[in-house]
mmCIF file of C-alpha atoms in Angstrom:
data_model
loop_
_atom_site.group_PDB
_atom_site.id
_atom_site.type_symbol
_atom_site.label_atom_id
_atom_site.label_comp_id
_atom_site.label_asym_id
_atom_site.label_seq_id
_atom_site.Cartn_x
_atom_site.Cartn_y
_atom_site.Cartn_z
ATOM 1 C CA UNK A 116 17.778 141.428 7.443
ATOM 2 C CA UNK A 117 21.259 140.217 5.928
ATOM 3 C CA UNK A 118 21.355 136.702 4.839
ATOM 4 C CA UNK A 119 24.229 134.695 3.412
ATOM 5 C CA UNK A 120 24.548 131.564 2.441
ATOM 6 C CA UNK A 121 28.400 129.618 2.439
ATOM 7 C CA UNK A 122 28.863 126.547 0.281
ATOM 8 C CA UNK A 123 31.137 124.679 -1.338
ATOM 9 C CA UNK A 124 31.041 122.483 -4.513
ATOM 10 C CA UNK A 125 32.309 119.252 -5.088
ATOM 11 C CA UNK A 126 34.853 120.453 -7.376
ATOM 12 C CA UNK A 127 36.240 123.118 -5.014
ATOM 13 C CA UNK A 128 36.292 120.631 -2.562
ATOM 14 C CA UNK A 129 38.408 118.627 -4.751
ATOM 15 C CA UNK A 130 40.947 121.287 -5.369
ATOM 16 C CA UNK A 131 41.286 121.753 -1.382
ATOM 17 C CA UNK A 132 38.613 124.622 -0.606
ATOM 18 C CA UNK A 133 37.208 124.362 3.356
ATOM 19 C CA UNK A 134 34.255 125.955 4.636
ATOM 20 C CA UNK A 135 36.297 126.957 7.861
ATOM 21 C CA UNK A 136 38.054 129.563 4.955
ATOM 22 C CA UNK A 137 34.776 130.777 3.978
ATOM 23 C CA UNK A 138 33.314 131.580 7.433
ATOM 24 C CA UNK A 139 37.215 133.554 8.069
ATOM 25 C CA UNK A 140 36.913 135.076 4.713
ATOM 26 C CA UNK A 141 33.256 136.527 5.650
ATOM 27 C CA UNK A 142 34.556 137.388 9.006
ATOM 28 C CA UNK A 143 36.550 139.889 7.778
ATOM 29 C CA UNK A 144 34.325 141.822 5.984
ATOM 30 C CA UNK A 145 32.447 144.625 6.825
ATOM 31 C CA UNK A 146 29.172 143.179 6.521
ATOM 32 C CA UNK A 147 29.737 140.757 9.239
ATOM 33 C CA UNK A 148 28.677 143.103 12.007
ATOM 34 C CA UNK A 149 25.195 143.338 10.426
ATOM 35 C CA UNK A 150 24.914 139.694 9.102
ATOM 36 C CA UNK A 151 21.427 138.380 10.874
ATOM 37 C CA UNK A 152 21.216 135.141 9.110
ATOM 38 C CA UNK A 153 23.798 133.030 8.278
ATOM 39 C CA UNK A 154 23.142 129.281 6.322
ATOM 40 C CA UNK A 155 26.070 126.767 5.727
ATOM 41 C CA UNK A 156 25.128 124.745 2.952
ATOM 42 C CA UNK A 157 27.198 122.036 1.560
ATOM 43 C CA UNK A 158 31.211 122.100 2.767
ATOM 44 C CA UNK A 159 31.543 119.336 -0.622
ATOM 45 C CA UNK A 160 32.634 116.578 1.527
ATOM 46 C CA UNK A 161 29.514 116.258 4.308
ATOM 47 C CA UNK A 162 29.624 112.702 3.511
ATOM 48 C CA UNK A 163 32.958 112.495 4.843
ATOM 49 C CA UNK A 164 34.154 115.277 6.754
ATOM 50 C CA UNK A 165 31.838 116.605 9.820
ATOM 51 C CA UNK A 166 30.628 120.111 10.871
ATOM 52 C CA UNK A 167 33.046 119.776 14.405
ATOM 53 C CA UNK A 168 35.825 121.780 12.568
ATOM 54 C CA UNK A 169 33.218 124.406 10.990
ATOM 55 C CA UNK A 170 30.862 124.854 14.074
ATOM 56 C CA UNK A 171 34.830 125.365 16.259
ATOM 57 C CA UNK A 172 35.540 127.997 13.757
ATOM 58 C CA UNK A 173 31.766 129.946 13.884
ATOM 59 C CA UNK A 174 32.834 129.643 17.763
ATOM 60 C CA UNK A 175 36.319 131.171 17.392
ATOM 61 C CA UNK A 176 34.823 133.696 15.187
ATOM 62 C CA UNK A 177 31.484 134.545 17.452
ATOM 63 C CA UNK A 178 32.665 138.123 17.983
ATOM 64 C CA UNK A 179 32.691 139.002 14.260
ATOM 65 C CA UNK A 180 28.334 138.031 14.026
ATOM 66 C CA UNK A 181 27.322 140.142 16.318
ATOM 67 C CA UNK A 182 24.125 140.787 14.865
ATOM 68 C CA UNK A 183 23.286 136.841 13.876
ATOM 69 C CA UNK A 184 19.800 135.694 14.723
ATOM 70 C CA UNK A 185 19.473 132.970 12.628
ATOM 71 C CA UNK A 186 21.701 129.778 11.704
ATOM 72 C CA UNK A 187 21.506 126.918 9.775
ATOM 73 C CA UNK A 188 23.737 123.784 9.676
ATOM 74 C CA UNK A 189 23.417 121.665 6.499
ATOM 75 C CA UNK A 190 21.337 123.678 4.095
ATOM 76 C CA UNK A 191 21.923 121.047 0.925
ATOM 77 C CA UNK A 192 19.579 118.857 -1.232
ATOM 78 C CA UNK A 193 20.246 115.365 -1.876
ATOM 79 C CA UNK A 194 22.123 115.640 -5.127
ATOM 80 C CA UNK A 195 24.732 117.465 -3.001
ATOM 81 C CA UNK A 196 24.542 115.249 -0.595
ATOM 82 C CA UNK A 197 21.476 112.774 1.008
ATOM 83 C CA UNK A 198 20.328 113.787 4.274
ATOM 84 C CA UNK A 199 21.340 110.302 6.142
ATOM 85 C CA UNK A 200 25.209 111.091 4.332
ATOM 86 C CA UNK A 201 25.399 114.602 6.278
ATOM 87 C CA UNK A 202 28.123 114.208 9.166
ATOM 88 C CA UNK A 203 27.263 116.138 12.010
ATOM 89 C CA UNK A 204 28.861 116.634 15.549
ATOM 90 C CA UNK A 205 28.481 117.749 18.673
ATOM 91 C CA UNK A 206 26.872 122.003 17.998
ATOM 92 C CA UNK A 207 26.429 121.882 21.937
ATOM 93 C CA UNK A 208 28.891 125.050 22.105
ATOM 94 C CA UNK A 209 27.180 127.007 19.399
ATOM 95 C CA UNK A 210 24.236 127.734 22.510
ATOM 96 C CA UNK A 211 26.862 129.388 24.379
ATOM 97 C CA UNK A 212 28.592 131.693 21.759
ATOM 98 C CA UNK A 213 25.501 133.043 20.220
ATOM 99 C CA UNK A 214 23.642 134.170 22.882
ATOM 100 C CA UNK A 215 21.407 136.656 20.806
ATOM 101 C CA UNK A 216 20.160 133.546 18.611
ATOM 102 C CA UNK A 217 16.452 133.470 18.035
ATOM 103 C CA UNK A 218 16.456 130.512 15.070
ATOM 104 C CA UNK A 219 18.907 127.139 14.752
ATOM 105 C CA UNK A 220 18.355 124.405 11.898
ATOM 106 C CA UNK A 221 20.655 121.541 11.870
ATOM 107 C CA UNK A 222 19.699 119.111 9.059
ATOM 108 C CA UNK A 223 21.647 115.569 8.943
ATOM 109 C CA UNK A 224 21.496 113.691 12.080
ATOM 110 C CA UNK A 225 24.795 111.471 11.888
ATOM 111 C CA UNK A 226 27.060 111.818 14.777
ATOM 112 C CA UNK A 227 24.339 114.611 15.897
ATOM 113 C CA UNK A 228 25.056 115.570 19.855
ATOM 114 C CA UNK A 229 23.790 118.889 21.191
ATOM 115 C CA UNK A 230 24.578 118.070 25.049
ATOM 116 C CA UNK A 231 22.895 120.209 27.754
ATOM 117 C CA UNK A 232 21.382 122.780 26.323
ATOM 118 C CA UNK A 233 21.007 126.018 27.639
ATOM 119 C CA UNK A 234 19.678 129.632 25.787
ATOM 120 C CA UNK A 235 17.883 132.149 27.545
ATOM 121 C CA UNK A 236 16.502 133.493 23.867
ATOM 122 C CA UNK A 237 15.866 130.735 21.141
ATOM 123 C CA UNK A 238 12.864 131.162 19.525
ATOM 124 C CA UNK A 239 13.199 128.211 17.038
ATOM 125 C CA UNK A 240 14.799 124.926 16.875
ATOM 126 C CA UNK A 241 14.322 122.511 13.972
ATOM 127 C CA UNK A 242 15.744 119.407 12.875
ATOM 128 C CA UNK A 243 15.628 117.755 9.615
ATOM 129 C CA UNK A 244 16.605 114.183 9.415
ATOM 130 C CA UNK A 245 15.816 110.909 8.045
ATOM 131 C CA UNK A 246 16.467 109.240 11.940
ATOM 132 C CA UNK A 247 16.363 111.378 14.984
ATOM 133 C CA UNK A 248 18.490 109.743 18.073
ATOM 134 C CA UNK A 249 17.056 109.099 21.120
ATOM 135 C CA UNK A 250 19.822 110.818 22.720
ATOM 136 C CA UNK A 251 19.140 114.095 20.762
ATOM 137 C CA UNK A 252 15.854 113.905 22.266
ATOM 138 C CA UNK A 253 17.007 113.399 25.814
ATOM 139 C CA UNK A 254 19.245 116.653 25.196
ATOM 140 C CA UNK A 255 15.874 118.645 24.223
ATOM 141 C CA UNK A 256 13.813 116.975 26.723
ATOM 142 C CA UNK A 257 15.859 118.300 29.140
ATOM 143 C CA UNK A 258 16.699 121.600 27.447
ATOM 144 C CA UNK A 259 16.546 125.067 29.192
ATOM 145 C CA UNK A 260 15.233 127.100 26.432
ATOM 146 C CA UNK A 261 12.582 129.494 28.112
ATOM 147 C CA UNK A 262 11.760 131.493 24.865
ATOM 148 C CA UNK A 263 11.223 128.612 22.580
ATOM 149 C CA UNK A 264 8.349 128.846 19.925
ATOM 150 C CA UNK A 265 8.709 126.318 17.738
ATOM 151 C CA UNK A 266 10.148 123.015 17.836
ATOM 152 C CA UNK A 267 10.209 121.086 14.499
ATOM 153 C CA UNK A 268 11.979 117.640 14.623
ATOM 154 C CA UNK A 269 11.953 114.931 11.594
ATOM 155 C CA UNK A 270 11.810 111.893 13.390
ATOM 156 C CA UNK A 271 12.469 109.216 10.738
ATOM 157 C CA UNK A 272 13.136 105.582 10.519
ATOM 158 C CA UNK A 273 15.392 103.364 12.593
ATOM 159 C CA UNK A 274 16.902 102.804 9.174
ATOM 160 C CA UNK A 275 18.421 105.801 9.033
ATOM 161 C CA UNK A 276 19.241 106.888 12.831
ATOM 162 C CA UNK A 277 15.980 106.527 14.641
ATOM 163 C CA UNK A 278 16.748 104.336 17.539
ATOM 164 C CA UNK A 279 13.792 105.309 19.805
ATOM 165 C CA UNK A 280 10.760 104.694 20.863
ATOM 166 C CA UNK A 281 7.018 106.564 21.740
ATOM 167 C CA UNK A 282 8.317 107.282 24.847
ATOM 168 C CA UNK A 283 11.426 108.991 23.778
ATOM 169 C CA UNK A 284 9.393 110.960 21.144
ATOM 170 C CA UNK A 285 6.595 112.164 23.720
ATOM 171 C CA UNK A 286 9.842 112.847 25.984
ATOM 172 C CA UNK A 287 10.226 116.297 24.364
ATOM 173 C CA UNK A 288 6.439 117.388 24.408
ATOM 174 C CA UNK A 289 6.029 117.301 28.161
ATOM 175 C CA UNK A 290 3.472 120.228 29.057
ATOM 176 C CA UNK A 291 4.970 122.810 30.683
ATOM 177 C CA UNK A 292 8.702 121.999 29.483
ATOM 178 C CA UNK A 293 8.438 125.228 27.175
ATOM 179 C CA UNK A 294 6.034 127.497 28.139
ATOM 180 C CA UNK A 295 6.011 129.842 25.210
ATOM 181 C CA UNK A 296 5.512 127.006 23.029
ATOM 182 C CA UNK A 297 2.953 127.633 19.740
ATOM 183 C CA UNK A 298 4.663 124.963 17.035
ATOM 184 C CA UNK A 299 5.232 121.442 17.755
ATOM 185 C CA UNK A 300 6.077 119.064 15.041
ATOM 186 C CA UNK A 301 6.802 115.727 15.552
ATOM 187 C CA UNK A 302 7.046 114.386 11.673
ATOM 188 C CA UNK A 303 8.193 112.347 9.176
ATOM 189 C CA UNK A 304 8.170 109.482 11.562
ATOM 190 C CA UNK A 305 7.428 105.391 10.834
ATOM 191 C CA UNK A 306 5.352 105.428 14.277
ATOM 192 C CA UNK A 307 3.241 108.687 13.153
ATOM 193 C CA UNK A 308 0.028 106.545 14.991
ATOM 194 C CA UNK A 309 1.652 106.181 17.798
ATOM 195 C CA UNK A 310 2.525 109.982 17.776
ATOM 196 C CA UNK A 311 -1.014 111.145 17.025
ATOM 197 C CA UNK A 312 -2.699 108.639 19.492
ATOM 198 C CA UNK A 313 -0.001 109.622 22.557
ATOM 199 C CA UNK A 314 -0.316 113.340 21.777
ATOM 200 C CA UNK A 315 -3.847 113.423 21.281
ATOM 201 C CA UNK A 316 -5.118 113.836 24.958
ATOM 202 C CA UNK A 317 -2.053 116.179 26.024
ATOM 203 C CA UNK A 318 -2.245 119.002 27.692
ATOM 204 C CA UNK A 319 0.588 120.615 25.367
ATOM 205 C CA UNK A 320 -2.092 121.149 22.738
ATOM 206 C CA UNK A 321 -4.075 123.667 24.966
ATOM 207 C CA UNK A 322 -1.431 126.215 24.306
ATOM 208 C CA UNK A 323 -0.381 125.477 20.795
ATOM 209 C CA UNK A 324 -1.508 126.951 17.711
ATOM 210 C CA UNK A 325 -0.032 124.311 15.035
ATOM 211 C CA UNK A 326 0.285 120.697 15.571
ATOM 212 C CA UNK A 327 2.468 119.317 12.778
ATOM 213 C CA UNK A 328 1.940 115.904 12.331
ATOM 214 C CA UNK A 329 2.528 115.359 8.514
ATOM 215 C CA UNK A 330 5.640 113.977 6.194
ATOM 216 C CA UNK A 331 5.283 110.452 7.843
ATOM 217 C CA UNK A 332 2.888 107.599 8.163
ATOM 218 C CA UNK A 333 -0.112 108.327 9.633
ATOM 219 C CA UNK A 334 -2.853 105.949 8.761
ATOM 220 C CA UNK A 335 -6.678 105.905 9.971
ATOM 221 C CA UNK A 336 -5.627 104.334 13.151
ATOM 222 C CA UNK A 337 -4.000 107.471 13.826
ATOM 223 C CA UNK A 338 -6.435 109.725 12.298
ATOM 224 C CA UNK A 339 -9.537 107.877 14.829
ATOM 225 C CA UNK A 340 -7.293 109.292 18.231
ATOM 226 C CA UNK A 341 -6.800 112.318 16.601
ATOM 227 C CA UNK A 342 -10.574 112.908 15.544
ATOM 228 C CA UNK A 343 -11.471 111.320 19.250
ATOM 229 C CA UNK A 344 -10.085 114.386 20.825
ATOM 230 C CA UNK A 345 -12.091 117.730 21.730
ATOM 231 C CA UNK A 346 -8.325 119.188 22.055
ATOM 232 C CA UNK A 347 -7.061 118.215 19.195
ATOM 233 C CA UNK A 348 -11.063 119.951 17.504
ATOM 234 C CA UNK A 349 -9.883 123.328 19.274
ATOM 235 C CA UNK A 350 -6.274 123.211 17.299
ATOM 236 C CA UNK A 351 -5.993 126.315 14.924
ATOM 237 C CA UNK A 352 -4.101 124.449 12.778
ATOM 238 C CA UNK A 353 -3.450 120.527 12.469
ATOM 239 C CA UNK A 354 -1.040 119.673 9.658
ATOM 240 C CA UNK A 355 -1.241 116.262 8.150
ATOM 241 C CA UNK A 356 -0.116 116.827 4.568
ATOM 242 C CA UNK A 357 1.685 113.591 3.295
ATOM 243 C CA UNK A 358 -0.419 110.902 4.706
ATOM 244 C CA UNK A 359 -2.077 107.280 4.155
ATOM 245 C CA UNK A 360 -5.319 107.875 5.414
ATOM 246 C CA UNK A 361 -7.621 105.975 3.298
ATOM 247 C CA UNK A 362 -10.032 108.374 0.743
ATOM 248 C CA UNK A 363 -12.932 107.953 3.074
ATOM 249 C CA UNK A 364 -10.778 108.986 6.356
ATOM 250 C CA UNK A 365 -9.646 112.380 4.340
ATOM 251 C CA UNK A 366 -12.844 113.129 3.898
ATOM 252 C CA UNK A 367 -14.054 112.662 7.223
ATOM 253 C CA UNK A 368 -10.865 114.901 8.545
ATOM 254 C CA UNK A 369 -11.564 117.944 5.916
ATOM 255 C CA UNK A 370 -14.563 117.828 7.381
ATOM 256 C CA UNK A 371 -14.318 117.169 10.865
ATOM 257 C CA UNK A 372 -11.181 119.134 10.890
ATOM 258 C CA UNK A 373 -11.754 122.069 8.580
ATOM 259 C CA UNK A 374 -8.343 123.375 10.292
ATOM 260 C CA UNK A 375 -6.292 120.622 9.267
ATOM 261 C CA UNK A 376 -4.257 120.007 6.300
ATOM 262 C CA UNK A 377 -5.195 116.754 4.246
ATOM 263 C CA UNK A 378 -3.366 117.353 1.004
ATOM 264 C CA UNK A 379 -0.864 114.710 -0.151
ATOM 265 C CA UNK A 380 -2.304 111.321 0.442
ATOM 266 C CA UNK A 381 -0.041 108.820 -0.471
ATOM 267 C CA UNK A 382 -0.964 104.929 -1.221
ATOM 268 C CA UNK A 383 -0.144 102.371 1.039
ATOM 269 C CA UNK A 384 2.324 99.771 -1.592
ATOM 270 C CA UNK A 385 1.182 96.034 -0.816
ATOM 271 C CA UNK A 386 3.200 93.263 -1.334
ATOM 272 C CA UNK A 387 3.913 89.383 -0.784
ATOM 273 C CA UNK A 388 0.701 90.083 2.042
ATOM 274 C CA UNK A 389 2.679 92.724 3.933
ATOM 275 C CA UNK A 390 1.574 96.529 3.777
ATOM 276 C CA UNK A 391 4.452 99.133 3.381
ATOM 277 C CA UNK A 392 4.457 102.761 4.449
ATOM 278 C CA UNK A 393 6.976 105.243 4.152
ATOM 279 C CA UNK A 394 7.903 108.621 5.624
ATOM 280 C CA UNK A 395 8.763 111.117 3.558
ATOM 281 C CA UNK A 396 12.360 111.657 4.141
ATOM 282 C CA UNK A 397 14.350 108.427 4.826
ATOM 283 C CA UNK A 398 17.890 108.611 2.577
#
C-alpha cells in the first residue's frame, strides 16, 4: 500500500503555495499510478479558503490515481486548524470519479454537502466533526452505497453545526439501508441518550459487530436502554469510551457488558444548579 500525505503550512501558505499545486505536482509522478491512499491535510488557509477548488482538481486529475482506495479530506489537528474552522464544500463529485474507492474521511463539517450519493464499492465512510448537518444526514440516509461497512459520523453540538434532531440521527441507521453493514457509530453527540435509547431495540444491531456509541454524553439514562436490551447483550463489541455514567453505572456495564468499552469516564461539571456535559469534540 502507497500512502501520501499533502499539506501545507501556514507559512507556505503565506508566500502563495496551493494544495491544487501539490495534488498536480504528485500527478505527475510516477508513483501516482500505484498511490492507494491519498490524505490532504492542512491547505494553510482551511479557515478561509474551502476544499471546492482542491476536491475540482483531485476530479480533473482522477485518471492519474488509478490505483486510490483510500481518501481523506482534512487530515489536521487543531493547532493547524480547529475542526469547526475547516471549510468544506460540496465532495458530491468525488463518488463519481473514484469509482474503485473502498475508504472516504472528510473531517470539518462547514459548508459540508455530499448530494446524492451513489458508489457501487465504498467500504467506509467517516465523518469527523464538531456539528453534523441534518442535511448531510439526509444525503446518507438516502445514499446508494451497497458495499458499505462502516459508517462513523461525529455528530456534535448545535453549537458547532448540529442542527438536527433524534430523528435525523436514527435517519441514517434504518435496517436494511446497508446491508453489508458491521460498524455503526453515531458519536460525539450532546443527545448520546437519546441515541442509545432510539437505537437500542433496532433491528440494525442484529447484523452489526461494533456499536460505537462513545466521545459524547451518554449518562445512566442512556446506559439503563442500553443495558434493557437482549440486542444490544448479543453486540460483539459496544464502545462507550468517553462517558458520564456515574461510578456505580460503569460498574454495572463492565459487568453486564463484558464486550463494551467503559474507559474514560468523565465528570459531569455542576454549576449555578445546572449540570453540564460535553462531547468530546466541539471547537
Amino acid at each position: 500500500m502507497t500512502e501520501i500525505k499533502l499539506e501545507i503550512g501556514y507559512e507556505e501558505y503565506e508566500n502563495g503555495q496551493k494544495m491544487e499545486t501539490l495534488i498536480e505536482e504528485l500527478a505527475e509522478k510516477p508513483e501516482a499510478e500505484q498511490l492507494s491512499s491519498l490524505i490532504i491535510g492542512s491547505w494553510g488557509g482551511a479557515y478561509e479558503d474551502s476544499s471546492e477548488s482542491i476536491a475540482a482538481e483531485l476530479v480533473r486529475l482522477k485518471d492519474r490515481f488509478p490505483a486510490l482506495r483510500s481518501l481523506f479530506i482534512g487530515d489536521m489537528d487543531s493547532e493547524e486548524c480547529e475542526v469547526s474552522w475547516i471549510m468544506q464544500s460540496d465532495l458530491n463529485p468525488l463518488f463519481a470519479a473514484f469509482p474503485e474507492l473502498r475508504s472516504l474521511t472528510i473531517k470539518g463539517s462547514t459548508d459540508l454537502a455530499l448530494g446524492e450519493v451513489k458508489h457501487a464499492k465504498l467500504e467506509e465512510l467517516t465523518i469527523i466533526c464538531g456539528g453534523l448537518g441534518k442535511s448531510v444526514l439526509a444525503s446518507i440516509a438516502s445514499a446508494e452505497l451497497p458495499a458499505l461497512k462502516k459508517l462513523e459520523l461525529y455528530i456534535g453540538i448545535d453549537n458547532y453545526g448540529f442542527d438536527g434532531d433524534i430523528e435525523d440521527v436514527m435517519s441514517v441507521a434504518k435496517p436494511g439501508l446497508f446491508p453489508n453493514l458491521v460498524y455503526l457509530g453515531l458519536k460525539d453527540s450532546e443527545i448520546q441518550d437519546e441515541i442509545a435509547a432510539a437505537i437500542a431495540q433496532s433491528d440494525i444491531l442484529d447484523n452489526l459487530e461494533t456499536l460505537d456509541l462513545s466521545e459524547g454524553t451518554l449518562s445512566d439514562e442512556g446506559a439503563e436502554a442500553l443495558l434493557a436490551s437482549e440486542k444490544v447483550r448479543r453486540l460483539p463489541k459496544l464502545d462507550l469510551h468517553y462517558h458520564f455514567m456515574s461510578e456505580a453505572m460503569t460498574r454495572r456495564v463492565a459487568t453486564e457488558l463484558p464486550n463494551a468499552d467503559v474507559s474514560d469516564r468523565q465528570e459531569t461539571e455542576k454549576y449555578d444548579g445546572e449540570e453540564y456535559r460535553y462531547p468530546a469534540l466541539t471547537e
